PDB file of N, CA and C in Angstrom:
ATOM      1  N   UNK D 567     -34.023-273.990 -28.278  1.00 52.00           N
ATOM      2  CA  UNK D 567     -34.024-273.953 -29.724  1.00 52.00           C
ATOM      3  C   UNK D 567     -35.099-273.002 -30.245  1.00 52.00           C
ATOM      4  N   UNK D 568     -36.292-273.037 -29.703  1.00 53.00           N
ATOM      5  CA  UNK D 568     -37.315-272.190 -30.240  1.00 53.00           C
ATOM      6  C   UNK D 568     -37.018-270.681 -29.614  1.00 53.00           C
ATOM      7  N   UNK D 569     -36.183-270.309 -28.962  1.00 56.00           N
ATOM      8  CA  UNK D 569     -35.798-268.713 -28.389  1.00 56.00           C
ATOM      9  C   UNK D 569     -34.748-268.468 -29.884  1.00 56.00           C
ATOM     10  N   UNK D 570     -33.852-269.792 -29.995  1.00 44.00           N
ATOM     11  CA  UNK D 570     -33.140-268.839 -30.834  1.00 44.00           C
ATOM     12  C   UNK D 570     -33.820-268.842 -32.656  1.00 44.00           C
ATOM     13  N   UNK D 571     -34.531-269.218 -32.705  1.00 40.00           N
ATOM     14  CA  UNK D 571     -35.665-269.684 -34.287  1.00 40.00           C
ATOM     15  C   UNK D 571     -36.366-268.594 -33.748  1.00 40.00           C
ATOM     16  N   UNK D 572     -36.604-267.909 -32.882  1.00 41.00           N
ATOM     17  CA  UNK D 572     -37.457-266.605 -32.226  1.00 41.00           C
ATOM     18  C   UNK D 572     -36.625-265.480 -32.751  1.00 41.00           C
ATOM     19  N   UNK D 573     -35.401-265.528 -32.161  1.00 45.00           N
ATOM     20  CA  UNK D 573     -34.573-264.527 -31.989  1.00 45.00           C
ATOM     21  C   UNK D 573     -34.292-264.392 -33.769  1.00 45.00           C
ATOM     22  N   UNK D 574     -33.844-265.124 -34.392  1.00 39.00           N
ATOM     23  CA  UNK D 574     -32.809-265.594 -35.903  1.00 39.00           C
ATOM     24  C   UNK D 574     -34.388-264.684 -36.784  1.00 39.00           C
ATOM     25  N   UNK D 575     -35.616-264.708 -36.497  1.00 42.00           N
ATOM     26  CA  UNK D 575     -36.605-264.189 -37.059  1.00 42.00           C
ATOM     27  C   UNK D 575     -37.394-262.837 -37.563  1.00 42.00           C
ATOM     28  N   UNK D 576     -36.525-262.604 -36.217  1.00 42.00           N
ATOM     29  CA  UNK D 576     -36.794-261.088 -35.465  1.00 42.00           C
ATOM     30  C   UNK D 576     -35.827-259.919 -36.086  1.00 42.00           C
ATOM     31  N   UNK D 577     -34.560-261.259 -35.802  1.00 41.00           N
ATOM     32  CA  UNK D 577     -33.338-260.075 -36.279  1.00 41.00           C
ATOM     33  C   UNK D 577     -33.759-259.730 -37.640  1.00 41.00           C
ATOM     34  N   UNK D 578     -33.726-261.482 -38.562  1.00 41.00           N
ATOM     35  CA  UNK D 578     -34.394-261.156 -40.169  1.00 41.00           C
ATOM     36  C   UNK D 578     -35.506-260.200 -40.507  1.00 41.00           C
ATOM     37  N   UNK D 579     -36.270-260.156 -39.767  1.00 41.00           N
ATOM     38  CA  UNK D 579     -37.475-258.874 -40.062  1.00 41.00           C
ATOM     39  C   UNK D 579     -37.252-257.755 -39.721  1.00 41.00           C
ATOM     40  N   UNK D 580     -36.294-257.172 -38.794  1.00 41.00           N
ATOM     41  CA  UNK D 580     -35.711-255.622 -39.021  1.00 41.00           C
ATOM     42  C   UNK D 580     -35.077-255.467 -39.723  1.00 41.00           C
ATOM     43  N   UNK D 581     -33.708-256.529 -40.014  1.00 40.00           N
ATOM     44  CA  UNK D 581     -33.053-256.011 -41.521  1.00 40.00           C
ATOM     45  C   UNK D 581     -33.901-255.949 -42.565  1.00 40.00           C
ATOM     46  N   UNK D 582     -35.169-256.897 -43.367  1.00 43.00           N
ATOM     47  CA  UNK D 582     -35.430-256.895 -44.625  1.00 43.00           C
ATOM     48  C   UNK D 582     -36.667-255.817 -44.480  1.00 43.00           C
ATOM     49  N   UNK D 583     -36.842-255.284 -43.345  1.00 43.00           N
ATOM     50  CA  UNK D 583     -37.965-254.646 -43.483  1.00 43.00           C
ATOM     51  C   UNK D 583     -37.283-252.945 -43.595  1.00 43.00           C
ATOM     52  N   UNK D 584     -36.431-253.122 -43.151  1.00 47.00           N
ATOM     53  CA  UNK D 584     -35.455-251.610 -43.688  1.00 47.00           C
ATOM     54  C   UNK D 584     -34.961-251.619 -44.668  1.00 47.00           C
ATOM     55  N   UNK D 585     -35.163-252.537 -45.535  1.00 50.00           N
ATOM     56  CA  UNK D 585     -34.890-252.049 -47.564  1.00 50.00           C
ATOM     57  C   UNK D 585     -35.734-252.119 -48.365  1.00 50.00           C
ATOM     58  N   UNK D 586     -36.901-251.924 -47.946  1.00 56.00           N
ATOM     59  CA  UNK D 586     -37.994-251.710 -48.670  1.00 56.00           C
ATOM     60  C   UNK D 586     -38.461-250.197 -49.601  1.00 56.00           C
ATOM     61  N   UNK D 587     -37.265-249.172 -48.740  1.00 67.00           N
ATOM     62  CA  UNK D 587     -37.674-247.885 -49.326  1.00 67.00           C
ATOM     63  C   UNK D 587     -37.040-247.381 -50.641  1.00 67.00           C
ATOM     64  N   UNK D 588     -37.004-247.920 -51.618  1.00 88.00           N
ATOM     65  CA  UNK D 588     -36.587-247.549 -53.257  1.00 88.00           C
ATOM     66  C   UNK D 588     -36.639-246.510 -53.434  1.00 88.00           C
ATOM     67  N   UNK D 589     -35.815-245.544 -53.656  1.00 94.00           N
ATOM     68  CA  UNK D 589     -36.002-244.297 -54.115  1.00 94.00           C
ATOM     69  C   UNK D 589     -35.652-243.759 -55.878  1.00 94.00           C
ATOM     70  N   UNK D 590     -36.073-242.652 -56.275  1.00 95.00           N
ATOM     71  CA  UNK D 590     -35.922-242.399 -57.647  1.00 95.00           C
ATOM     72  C   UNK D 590     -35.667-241.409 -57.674  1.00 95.00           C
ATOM     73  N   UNK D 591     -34.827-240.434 -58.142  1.00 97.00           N
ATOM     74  CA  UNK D 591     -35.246-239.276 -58.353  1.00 97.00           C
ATOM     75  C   UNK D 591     -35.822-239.119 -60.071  1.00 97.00           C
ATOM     76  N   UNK D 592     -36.447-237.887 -59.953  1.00 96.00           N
ATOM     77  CA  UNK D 592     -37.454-237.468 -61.204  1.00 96.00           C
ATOM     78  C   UNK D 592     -36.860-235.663 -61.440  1.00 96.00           C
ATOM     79  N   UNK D 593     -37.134-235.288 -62.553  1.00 97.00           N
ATOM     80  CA  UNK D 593     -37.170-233.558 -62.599  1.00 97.00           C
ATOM     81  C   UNK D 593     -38.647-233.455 -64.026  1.00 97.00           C
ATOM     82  N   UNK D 594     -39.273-232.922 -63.173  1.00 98.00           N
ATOM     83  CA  UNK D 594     -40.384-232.257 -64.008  1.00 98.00           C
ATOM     84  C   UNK D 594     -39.957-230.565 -64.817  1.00 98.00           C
ATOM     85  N   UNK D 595     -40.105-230.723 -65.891  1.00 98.00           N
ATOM     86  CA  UNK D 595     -40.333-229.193 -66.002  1.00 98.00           C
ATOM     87  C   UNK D 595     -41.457-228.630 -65.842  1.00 98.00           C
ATOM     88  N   UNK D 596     -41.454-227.157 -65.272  1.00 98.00           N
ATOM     89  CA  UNK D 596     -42.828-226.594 -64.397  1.00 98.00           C
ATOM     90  C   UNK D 596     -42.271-225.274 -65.599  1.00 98.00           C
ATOM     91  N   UNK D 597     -42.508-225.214 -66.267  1.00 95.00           N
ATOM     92  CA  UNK D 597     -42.160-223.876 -67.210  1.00 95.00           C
ATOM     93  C   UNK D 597     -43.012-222.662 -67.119  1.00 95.00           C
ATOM     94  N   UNK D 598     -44.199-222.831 -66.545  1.00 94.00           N
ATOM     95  CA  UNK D 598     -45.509-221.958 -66.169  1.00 94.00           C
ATOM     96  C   UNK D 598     -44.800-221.436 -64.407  1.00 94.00           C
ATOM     97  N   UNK D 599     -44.359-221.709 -63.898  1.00 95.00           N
ATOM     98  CA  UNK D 599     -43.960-220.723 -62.292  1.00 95.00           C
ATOM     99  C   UNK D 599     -43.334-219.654 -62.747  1.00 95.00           C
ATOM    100  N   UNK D 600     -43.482-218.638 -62.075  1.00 94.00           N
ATOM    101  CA  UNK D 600     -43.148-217.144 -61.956  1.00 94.00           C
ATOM    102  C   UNK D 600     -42.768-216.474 -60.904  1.00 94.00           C
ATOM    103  N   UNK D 601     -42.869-217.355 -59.569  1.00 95.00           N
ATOM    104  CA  UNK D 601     -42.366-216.431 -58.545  1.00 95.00           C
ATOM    105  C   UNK D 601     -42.126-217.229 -57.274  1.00 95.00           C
ATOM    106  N   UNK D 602     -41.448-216.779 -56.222  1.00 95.00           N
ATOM    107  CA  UNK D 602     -41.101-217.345 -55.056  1.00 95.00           C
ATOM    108  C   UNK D 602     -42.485-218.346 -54.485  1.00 95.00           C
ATOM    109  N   UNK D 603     -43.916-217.603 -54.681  1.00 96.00           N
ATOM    110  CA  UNK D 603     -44.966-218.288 -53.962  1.00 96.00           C
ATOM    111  C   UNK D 603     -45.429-219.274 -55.080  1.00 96.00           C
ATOM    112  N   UNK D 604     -44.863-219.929 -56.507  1.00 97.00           N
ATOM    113  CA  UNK D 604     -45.066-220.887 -56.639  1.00 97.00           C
ATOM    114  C   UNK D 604     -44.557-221.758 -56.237  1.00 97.00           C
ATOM    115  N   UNK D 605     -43.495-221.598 -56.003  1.00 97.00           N
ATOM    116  CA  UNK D 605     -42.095-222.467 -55.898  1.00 97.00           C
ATOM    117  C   UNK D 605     -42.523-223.324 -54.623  1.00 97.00           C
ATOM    118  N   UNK D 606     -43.042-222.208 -53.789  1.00 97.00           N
ATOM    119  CA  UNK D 606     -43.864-222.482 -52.230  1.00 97.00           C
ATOM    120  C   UNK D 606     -45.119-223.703 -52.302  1.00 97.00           C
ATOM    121  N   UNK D 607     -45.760-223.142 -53.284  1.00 97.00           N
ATOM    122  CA  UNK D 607     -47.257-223.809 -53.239  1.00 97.00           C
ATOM    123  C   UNK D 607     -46.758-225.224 -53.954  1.00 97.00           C
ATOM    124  N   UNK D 608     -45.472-225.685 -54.751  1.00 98.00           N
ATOM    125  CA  UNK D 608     -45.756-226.693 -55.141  1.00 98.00           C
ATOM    126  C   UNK D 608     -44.570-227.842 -54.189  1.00 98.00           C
ATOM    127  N   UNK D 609     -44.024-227.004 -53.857  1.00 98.00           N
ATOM    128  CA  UNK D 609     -42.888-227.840 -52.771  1.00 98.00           C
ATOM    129  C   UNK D 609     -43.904-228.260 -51.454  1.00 98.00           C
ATOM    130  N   UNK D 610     -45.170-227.266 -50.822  1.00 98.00           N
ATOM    131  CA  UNK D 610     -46.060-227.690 -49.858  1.00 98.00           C
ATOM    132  C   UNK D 610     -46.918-228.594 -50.666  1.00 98.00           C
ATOM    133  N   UNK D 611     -47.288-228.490 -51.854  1.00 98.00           N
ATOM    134  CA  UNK D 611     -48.206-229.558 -52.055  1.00 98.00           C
ATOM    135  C   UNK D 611     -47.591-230.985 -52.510  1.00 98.00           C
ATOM    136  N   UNK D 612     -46.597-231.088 -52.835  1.00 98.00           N
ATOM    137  CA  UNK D 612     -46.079-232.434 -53.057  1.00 98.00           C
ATOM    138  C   UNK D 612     -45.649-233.162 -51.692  1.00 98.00           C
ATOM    139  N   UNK D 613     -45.333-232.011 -50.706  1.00 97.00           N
ATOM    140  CA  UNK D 613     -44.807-232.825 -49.678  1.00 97.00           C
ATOM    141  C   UNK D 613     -45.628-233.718 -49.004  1.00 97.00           C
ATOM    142  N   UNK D 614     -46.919-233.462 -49.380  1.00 97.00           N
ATOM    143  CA  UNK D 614     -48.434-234.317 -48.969  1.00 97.00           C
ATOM    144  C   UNK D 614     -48.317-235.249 -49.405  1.00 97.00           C
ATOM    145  N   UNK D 615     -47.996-235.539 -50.735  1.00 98.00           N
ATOM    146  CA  UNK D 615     -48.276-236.674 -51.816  1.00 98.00           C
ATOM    147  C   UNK D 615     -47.342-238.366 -51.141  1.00 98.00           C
ATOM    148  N   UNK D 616     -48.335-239.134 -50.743  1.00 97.00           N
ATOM    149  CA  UNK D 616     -47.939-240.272 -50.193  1.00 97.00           C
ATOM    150  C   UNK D 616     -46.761-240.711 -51.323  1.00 97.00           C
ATOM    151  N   UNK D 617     -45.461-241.334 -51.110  1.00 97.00           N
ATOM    152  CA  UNK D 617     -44.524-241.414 -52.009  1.00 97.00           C
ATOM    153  C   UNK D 617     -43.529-240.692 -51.987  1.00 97.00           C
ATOM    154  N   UNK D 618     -43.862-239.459 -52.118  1.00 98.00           N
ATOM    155  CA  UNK D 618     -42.535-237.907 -52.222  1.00 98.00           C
ATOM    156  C   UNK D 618     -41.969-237.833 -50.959  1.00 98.00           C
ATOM    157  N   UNK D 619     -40.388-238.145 -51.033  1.00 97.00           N
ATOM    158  CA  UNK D 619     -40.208-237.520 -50.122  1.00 97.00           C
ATOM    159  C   UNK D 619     -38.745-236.458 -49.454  1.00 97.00           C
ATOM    160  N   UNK D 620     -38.729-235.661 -50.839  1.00 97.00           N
ATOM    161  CA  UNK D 620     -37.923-234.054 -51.020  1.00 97.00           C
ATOM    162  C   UNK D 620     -38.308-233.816 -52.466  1.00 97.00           C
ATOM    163  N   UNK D 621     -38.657-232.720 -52.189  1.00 98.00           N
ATOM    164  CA  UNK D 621     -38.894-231.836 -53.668  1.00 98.00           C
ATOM    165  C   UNK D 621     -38.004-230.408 -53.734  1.00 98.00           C
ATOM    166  N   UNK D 622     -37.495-229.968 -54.365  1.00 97.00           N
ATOM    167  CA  UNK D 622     -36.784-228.770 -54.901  1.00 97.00           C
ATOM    168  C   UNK D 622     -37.484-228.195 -56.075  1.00 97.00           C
ATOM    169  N   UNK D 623     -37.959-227.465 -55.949  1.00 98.00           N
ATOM    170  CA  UNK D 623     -38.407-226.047 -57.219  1.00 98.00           C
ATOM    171  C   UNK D 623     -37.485-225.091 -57.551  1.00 98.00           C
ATOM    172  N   UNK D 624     -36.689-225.187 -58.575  1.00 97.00           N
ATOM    173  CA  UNK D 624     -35.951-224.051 -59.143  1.00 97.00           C
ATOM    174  C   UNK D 624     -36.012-223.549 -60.146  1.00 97.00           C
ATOM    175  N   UNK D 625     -36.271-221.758 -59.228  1.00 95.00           N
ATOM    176  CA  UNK D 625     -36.862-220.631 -60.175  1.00 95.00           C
ATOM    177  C   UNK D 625     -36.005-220.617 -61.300  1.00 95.00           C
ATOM    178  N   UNK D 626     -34.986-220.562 -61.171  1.00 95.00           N
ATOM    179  CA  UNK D 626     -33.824-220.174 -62.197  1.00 95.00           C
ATOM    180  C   UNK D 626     -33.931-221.194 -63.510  1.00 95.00           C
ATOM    181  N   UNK D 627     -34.198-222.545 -63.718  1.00 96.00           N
ATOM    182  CA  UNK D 627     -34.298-223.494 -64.809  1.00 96.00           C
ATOM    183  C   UNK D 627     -35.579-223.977 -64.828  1.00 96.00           C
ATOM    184  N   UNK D 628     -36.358-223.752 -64.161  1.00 97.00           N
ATOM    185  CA  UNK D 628     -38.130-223.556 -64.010  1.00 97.00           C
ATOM    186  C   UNK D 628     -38.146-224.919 -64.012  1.00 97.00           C
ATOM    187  N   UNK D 629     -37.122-226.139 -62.973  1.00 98.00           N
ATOM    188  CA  UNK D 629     -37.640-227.470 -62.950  1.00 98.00           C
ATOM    189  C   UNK D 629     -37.573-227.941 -61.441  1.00 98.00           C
ATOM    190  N   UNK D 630     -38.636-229.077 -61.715  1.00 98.00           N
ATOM    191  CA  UNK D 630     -38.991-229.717 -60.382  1.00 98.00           C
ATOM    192  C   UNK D 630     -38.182-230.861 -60.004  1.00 98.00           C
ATOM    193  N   UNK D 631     -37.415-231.090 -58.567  1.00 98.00           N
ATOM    194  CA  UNK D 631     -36.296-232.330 -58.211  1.00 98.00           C
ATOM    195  C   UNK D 631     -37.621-232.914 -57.776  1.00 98.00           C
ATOM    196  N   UNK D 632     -37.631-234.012 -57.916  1.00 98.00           N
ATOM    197  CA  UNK D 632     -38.519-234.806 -56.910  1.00 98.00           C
ATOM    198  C   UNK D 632     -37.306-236.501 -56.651  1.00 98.00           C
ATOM    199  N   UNK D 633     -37.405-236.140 -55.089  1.00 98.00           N
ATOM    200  CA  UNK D 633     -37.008-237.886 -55.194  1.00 98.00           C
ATOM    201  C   UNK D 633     -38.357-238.730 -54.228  1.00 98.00           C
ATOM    202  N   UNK D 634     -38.394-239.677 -54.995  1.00 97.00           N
ATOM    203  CA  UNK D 634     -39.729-240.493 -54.546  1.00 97.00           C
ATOM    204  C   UNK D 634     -39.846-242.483 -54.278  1.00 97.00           C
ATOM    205  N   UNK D 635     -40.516-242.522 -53.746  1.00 97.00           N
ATOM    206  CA  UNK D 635     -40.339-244.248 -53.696  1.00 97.00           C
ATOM    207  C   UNK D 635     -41.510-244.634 -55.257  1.00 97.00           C
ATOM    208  N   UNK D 636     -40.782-244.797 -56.101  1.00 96.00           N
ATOM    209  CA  UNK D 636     -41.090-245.310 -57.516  1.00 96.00           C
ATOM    210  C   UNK D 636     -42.279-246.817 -57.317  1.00 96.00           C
ATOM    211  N   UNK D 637     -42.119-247.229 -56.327  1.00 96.00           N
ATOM    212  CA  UNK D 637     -43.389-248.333 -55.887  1.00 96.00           C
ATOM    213  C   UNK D 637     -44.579-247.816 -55.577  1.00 96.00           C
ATOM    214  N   UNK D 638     -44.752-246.655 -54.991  1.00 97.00           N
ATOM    215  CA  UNK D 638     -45.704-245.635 -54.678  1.00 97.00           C
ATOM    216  C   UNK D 638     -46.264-244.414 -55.904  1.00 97.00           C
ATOM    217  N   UNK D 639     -45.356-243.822 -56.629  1.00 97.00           N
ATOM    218  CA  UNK D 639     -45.778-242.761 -57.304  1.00 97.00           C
ATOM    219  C   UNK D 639     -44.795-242.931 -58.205  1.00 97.00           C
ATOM    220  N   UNK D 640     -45.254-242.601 -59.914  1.00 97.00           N
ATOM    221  CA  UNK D 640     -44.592-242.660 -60.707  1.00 97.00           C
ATOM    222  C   UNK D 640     -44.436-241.178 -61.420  1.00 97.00           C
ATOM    223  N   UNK D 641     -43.624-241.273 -62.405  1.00 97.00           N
ATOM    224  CA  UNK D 641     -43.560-239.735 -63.278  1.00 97.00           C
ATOM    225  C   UNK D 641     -45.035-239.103 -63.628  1.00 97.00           C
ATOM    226  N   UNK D 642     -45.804-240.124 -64.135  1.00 98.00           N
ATOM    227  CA  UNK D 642     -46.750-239.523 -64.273  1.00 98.00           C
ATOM    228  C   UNK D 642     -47.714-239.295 -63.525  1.00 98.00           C
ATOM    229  N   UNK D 643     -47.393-240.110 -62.518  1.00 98.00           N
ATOM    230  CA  UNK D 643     -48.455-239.079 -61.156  1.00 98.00           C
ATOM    231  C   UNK D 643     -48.097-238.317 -60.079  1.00 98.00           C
ATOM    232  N   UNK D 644     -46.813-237.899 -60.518  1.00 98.00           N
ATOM    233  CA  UNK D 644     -46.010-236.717 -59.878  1.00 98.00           C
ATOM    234  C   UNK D 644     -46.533-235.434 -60.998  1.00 98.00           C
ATOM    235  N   UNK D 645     -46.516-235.395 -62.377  1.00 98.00           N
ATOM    236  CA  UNK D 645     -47.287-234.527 -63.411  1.00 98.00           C
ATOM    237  C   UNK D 645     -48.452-234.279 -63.189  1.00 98.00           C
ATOM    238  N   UNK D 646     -49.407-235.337 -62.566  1.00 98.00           N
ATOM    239  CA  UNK D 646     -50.976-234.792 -62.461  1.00 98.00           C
ATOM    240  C   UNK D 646     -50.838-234.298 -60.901  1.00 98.00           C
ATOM    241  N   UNK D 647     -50.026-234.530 -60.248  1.00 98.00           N
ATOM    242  CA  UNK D 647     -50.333-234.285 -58.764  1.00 98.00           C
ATOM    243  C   UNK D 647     -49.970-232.449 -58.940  1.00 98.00           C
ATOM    244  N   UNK D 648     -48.860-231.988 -59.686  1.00 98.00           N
ATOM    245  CA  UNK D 648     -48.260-230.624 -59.915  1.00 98.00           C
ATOM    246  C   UNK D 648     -49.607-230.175 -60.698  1.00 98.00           C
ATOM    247  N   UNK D 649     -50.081-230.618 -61.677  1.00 98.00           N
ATOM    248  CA  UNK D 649     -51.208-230.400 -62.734  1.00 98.00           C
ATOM    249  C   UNK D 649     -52.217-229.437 -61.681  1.00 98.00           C
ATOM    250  N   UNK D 650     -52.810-230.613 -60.774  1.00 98.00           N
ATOM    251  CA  UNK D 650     -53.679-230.522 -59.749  1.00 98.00           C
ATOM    252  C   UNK D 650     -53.326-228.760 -58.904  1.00 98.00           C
ATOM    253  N   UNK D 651     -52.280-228.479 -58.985  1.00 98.00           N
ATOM    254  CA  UNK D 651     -51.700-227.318 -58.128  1.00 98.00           C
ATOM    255  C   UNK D 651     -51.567-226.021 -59.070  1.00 98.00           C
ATOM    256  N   UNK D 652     -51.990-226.006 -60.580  1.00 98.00           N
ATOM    257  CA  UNK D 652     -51.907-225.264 -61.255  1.00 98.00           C
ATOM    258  C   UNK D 652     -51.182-224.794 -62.045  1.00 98.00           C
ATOM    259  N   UNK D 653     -50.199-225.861 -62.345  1.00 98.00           N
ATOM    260  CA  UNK D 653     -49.071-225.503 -63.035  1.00 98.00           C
ATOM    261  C   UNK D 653     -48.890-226.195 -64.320  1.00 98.00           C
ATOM    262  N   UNK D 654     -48.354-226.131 -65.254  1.00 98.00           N
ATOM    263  CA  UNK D 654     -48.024-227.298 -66.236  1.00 98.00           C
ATOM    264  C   UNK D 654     -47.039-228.323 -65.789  1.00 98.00           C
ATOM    265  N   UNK D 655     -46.868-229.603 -66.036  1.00 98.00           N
ATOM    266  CA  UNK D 655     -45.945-230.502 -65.054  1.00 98.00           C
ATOM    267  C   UNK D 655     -45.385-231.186 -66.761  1.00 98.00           C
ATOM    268  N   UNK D 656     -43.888-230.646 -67.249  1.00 98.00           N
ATOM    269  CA  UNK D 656     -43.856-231.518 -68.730  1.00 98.00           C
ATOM    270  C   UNK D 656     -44.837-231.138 -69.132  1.00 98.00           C
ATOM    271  N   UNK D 657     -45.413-232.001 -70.459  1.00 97.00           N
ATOM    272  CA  UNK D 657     -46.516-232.067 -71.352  1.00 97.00           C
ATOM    273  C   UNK D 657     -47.911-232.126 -70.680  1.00 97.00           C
ATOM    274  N   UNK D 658     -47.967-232.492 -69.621  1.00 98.00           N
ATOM    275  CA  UNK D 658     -49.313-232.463 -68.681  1.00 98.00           C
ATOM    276  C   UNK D 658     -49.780-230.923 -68.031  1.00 98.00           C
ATOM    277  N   UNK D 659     -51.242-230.657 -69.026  1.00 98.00           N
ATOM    278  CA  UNK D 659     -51.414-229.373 -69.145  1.00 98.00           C
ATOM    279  C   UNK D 659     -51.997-228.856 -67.398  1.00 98.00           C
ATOM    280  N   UNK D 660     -51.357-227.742 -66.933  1.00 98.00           N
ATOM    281  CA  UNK D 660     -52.523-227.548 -65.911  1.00 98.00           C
ATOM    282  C   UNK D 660     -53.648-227.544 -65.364  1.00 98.00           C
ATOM    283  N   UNK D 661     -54.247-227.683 -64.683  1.00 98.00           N
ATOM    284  CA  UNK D 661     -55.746-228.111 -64.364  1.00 98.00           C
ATOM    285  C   UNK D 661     -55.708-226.813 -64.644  1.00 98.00           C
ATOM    286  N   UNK D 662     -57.582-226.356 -65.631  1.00 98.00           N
ATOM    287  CA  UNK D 662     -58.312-225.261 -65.582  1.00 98.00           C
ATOM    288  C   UNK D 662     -58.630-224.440 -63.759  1.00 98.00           C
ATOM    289  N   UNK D 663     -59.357-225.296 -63.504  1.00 98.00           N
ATOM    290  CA  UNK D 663     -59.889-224.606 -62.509  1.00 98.00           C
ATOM    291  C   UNK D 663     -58.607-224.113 -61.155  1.00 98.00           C
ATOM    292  N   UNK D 664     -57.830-225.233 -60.623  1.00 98.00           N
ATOM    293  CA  UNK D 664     -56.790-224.887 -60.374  1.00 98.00           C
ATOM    294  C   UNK D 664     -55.972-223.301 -60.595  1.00 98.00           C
ATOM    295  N   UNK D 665     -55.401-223.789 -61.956  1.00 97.00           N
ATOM    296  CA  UNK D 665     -54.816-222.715 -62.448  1.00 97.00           C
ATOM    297  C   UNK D 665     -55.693-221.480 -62.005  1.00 97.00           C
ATOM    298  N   UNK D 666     -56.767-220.816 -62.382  1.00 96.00           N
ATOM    299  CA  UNK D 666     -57.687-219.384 -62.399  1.00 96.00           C
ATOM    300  C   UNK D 666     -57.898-219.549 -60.287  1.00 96.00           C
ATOM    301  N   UNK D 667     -57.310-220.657 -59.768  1.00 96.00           N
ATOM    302  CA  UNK D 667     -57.553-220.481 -58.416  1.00 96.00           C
ATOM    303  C   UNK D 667     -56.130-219.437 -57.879  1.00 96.00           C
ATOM    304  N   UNK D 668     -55.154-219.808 -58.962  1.00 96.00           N
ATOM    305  CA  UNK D 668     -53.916-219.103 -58.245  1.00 96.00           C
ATOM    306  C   UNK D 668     -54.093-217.816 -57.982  1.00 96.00           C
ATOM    307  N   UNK D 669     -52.568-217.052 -57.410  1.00 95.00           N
ATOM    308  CA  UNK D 669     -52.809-215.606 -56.581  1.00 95.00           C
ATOM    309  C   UNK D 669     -52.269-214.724 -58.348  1.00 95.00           C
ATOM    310  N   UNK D 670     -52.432-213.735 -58.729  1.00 94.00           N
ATOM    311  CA  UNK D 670     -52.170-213.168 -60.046  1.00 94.00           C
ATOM    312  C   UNK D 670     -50.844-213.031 -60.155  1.00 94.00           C
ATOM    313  N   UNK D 671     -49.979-212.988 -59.052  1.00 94.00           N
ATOM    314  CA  UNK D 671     -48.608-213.071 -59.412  1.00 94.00           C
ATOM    315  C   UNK D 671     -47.817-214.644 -60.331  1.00 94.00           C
ATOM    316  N   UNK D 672     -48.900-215.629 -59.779  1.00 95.00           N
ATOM    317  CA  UNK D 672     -48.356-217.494 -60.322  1.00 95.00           C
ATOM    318  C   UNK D 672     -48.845-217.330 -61.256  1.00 95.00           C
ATOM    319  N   UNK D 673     -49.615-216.283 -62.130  1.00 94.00           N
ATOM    320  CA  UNK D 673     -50.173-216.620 -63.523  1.00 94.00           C
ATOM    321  C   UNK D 673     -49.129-215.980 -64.458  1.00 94.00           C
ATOM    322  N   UNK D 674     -49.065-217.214 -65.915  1.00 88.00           N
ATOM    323  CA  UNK D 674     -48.259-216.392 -66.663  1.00 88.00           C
ATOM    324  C   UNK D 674     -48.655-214.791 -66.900  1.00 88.00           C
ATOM    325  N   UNK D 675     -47.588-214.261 -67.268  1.00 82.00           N
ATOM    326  CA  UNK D 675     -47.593-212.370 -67.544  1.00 82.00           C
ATOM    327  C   UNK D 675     -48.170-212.234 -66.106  1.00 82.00           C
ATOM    328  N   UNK D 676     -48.005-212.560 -64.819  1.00 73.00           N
ATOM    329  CA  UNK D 676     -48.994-212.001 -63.775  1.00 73.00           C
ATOM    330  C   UNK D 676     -47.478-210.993 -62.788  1.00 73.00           C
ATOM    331  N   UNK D 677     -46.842-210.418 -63.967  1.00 58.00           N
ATOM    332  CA  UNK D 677     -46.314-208.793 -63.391  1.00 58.00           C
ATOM    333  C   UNK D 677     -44.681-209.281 -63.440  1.00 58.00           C
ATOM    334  N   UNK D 678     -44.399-210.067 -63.400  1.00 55.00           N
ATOM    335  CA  UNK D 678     -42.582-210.763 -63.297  1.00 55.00           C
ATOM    336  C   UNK D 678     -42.148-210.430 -64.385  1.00 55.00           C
TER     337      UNK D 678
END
């Protein structure tokens, strides 16, 4: 009796422990990118961000896909995490210092 109250336990904790991952998707507008190496710098830096896990940057409608586990990271700290990388994320203005860190091509008017 106690092998199968063993077993009946075991099985229950691999199934409920494999639906724990909630996903969301989000789209930020990034209206400040200008070129292939932003698109780069913010798809590598989100992929860090505990939570994220696929991001898409597209140049063409200047917005960010993010799908994310919504228990972990929300809209608005997907905005400061992009913020953090120099960009505007929505209404969340770019970090100063950030931003003047980019290469002169990611700055607005920087030649595109």
């Amino acid at each position: 009796m106690k092998i199968t109250a063993t077993i009946l336990a075991a099985v229950t904790f691999a199934v409920f422990s494999g639906c724990g991952g909630a996903e969301a998707k989000t789209q930020v507008s990034v209206k400040t990118i200008q070129c292939g190496m932003c698109q780069k710098t913010i798809e590598q830096g989100l992929s860090k961000v505990r939570g994220v896990k696929n991001i898409r940057v597209s140049l063409d409608d200047k917005m960010t896909h993010v799908t994310h586990d919504p228990q972990v990271i929300d809209l608005a700290g997907i905005e400061e995490e992009i913020s953090k990388l120099g960009y505007q994320a929505n209404e969340t203005p770019a970090d100063p210092a950030a931003y003047e860190a980019l290469p002169g091509c990611c700055k607005v008017g920087g030649g595109h």
